[in-house]
Amino acid sequence: NGSAVGSPIIKHLHCPVLILLSFTFLYLSPSPFSFFFLVLSIQAISFQFTKEPKSQDALHGRSAMLRCEVSDPANITYIWFKDDSRLKNTERRFQEGSNLKFISVDRQLDAGNFSCRASNSATGELLLSTTASFNIKCEWLQPCQTCRSSIVSINVN
C-alpha cells in the first residue's frame, strides 16, 4: 500500500483567469495486480496580481522600482528573481515590502529579466509574475555604451 501527493501547479494565462491544477497519485498493490489512480482537480486561485513588474527606461546610477502586489495580501510572501535566480538583498538593490527597490540602477548588474513570486503560506498557492527588464540609459538619454563621465572646462573672461 502506498500513496503520493503531488504539488500544486500554477498556470498564469494571458487573461484574467488563473487556474490551479493539482494532482494526487495513488498506488495500490494487491497481488498479483497493481492499480494506479490519478485524480486531477481544477480550482480557481484565491488571489491574483493587481500590480506586476513592467519593463521601463531607467537612468544609469539613478533609482527605480519594480512593483508586485496581489489582490489579497494576507499570508503572502514575495520573492524576487533575476533570470530565474533568487535575488539577495544588497545595499543597492533590495526588497521593500512587496516591491523591488533600486537605489542605483547599474547597466551591467541590472541587465536581465526580473520577476516576482507570490506564495500563500496558508494554502500553498504560488503565482509567478510576468518578467520585466530595464532599458538603461546614460544621463544624456542614449543607450549606455561605456557610461563614462566627462569633465568640461569653461573659461570665462
GROMACS .gro file of N, CA and C in nm, residues 20 90 106 124 153:
model
   15
   20LEU      N    1  -0.553   2.666  -1.081
   20LEU     CA    2  -0.465   2.580  -1.003
   20LEU      C    3  -0.493   2.437  -1.045
   90THR      N    4   2.080   4.367  -0.135
   90THR     CA    5   2.208   4.437  -0.120
   90THR      C    6   2.175   4.581  -0.080
  106ASP      N    7   2.231   4.982  -1.225
  106ASP     CA    8   2.361   4.959  -1.287
  106ASP      C    9   2.340   4.886  -1.420
  124GLY      N   10  -0.069   2.728   0.020
  124GLY     CA   11   0.037   2.670  -0.063
  124GLY      C   12   0.034   2.717  -0.208
  153SER      N   13   3.552   7.195  -1.915
  153SER     CA   14   3.602   7.319  -1.857
  153SER      C   15   3.555   7.435  -1.942
   0.00000   0.00000   0.00000
